[in-house]
C-alpha positions as MATLAB code, in Angstrom:
seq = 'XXXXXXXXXXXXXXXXXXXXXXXXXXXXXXXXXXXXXXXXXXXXXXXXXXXXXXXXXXXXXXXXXXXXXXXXXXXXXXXXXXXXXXXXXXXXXXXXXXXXXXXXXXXXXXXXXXXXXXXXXXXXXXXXXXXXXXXXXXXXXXXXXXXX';
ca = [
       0.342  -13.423  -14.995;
       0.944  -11.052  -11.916;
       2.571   -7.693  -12.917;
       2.985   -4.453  -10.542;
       4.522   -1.484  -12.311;
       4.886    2.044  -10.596;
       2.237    4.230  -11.765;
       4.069    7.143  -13.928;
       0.548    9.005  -15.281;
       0.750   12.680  -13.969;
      -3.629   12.072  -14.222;
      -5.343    8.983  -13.912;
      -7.594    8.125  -17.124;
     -11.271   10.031  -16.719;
     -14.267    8.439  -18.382;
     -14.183    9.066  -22.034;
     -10.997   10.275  -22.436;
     -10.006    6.979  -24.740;
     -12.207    6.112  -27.503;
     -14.471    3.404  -27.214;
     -17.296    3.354  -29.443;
     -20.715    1.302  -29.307;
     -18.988   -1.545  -31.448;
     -16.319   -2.087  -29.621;
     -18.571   -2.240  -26.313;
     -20.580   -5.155  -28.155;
     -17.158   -6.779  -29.136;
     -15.716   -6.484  -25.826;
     -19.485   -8.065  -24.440;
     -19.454  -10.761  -26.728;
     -16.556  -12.486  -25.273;
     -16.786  -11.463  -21.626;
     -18.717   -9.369  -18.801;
     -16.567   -6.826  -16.696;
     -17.348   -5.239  -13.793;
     -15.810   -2.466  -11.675;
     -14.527   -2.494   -8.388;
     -12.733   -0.208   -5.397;
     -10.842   -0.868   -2.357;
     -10.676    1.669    0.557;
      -7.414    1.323    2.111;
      -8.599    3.080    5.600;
     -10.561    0.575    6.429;
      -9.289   -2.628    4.288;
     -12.778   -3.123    2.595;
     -13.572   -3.752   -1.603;
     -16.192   -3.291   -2.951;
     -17.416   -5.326   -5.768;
     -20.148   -5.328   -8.192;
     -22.689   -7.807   -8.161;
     -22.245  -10.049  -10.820;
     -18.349  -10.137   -9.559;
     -20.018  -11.001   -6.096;
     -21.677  -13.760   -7.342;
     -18.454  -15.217   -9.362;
     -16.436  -14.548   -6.778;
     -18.620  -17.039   -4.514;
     -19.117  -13.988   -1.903;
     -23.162  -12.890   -0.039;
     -22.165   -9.645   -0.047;
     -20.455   -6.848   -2.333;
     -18.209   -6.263    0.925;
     -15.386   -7.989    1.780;
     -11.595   -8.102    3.001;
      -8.912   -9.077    0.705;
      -8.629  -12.436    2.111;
     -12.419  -13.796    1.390;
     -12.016  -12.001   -1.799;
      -9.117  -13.760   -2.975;
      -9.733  -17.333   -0.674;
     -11.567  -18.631   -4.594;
      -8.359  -18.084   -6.360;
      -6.633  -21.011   -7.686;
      -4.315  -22.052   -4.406;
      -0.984  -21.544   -6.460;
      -1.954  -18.274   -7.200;
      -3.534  -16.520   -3.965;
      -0.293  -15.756   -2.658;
       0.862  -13.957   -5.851;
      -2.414  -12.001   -5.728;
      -2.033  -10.715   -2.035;
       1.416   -9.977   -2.764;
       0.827   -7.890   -5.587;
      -2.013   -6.231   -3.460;
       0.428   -5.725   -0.542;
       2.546   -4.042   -3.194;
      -0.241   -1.647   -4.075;
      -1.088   -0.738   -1.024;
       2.490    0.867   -0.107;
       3.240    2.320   -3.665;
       0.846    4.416   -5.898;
       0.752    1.693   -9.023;
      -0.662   -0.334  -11.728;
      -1.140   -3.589  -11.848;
      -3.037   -6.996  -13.539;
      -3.538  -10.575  -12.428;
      -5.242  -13.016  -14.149;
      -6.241  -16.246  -12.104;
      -8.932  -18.961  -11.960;
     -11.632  -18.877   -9.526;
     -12.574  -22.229   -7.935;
     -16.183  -22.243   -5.684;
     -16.501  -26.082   -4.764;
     -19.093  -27.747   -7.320;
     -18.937  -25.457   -9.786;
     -17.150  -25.170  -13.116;
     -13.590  -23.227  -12.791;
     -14.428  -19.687  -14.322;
     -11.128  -17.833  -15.357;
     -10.582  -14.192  -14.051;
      -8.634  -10.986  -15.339;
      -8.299   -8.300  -13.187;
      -6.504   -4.726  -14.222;
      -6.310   -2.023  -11.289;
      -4.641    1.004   -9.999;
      -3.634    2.515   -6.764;
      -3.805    6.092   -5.415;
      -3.944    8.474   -3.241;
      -1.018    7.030   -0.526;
       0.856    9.981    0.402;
      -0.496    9.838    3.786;
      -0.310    5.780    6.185;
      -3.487    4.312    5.953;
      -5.373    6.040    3.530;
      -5.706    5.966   -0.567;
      -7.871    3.687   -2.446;
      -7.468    1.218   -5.588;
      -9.612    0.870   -8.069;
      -9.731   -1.669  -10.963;
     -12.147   -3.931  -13.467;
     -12.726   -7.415  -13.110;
     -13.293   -9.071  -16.677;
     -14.339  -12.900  -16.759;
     -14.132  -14.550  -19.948;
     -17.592  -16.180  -21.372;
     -16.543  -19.517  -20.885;
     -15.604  -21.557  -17.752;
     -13.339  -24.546  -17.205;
     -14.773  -27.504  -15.903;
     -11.879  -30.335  -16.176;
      -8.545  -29.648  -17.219;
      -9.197  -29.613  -21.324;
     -12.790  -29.165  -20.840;
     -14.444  -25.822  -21.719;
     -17.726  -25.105  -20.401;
     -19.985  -22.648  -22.403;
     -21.550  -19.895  -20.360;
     -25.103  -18.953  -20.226;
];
């Protein structure tokens, strides 16, 4: 799934303005971890969280777009910098999901929902978005791997 849509919201959402209570947190844990993450388009650089560091097979919590996407599934990494390209240029939304594949290790599937602002003026705005990996990875094709 790779989707780009021009973003039409006159305000982007603000922290508790949707309703999300305590249960649905614990629901939402149960079944995967998220993790926030921003790009600044001045300078090319995202910024992840740790744990999406870590899955992501990266050192550091900085990177370009090309180590951060060099894990994807090979089919798919060209989508996923297209759909970034597309961002970049165009105040929008937009959601990928993918698989991330670090040599040795089980396959872990990865979501990602974001949004792009701020581009009025050339090389400037930033994008923002969650990364949400399912509790589970994939080790052969058919084969689910429970994760600790």
């Amino acid at each position: 799934m790779f989707k780009i849509a021009r973003s039409t919201f006159t305000m982007p959402f603000l922290p508790g303005s949707i309703g999300f209570d305590q249960v649905d947190n614990e629901y939402l844990a149960q079944y995967c971890l998220t993790e926030r993450w921003t790009g600044d388009l001045s300078n090319g650089l995202f910024q992840l969280g740790e744990r999406a560091a870590r899955l992501h097979g990266l050192e550091q919590r900085n990177c370009g777009l090309l180590n951060l996407v060099r894990c994807y599934t090979a089919q798919d990494r060209s989508h996923v910098l297209e759909l970034f390209e597309q961002a970049a240029t165009i105040s929008s939304s937009f959601c990928f999901s993918t698989t991330i594949e670090a040599g040795g290790t089980p396959r872990q599937p990865v979501m990602c929902v974001g949004e792009s602002m701020g581009l009025e003026q050339r090389y400037a705005g930033a994008i923002i978005g969650v990364f949400i990996f399912p509790r589970f990875q994939l080790d052969t094709p058919g084969t689910v791997v429970p994760q600790q």
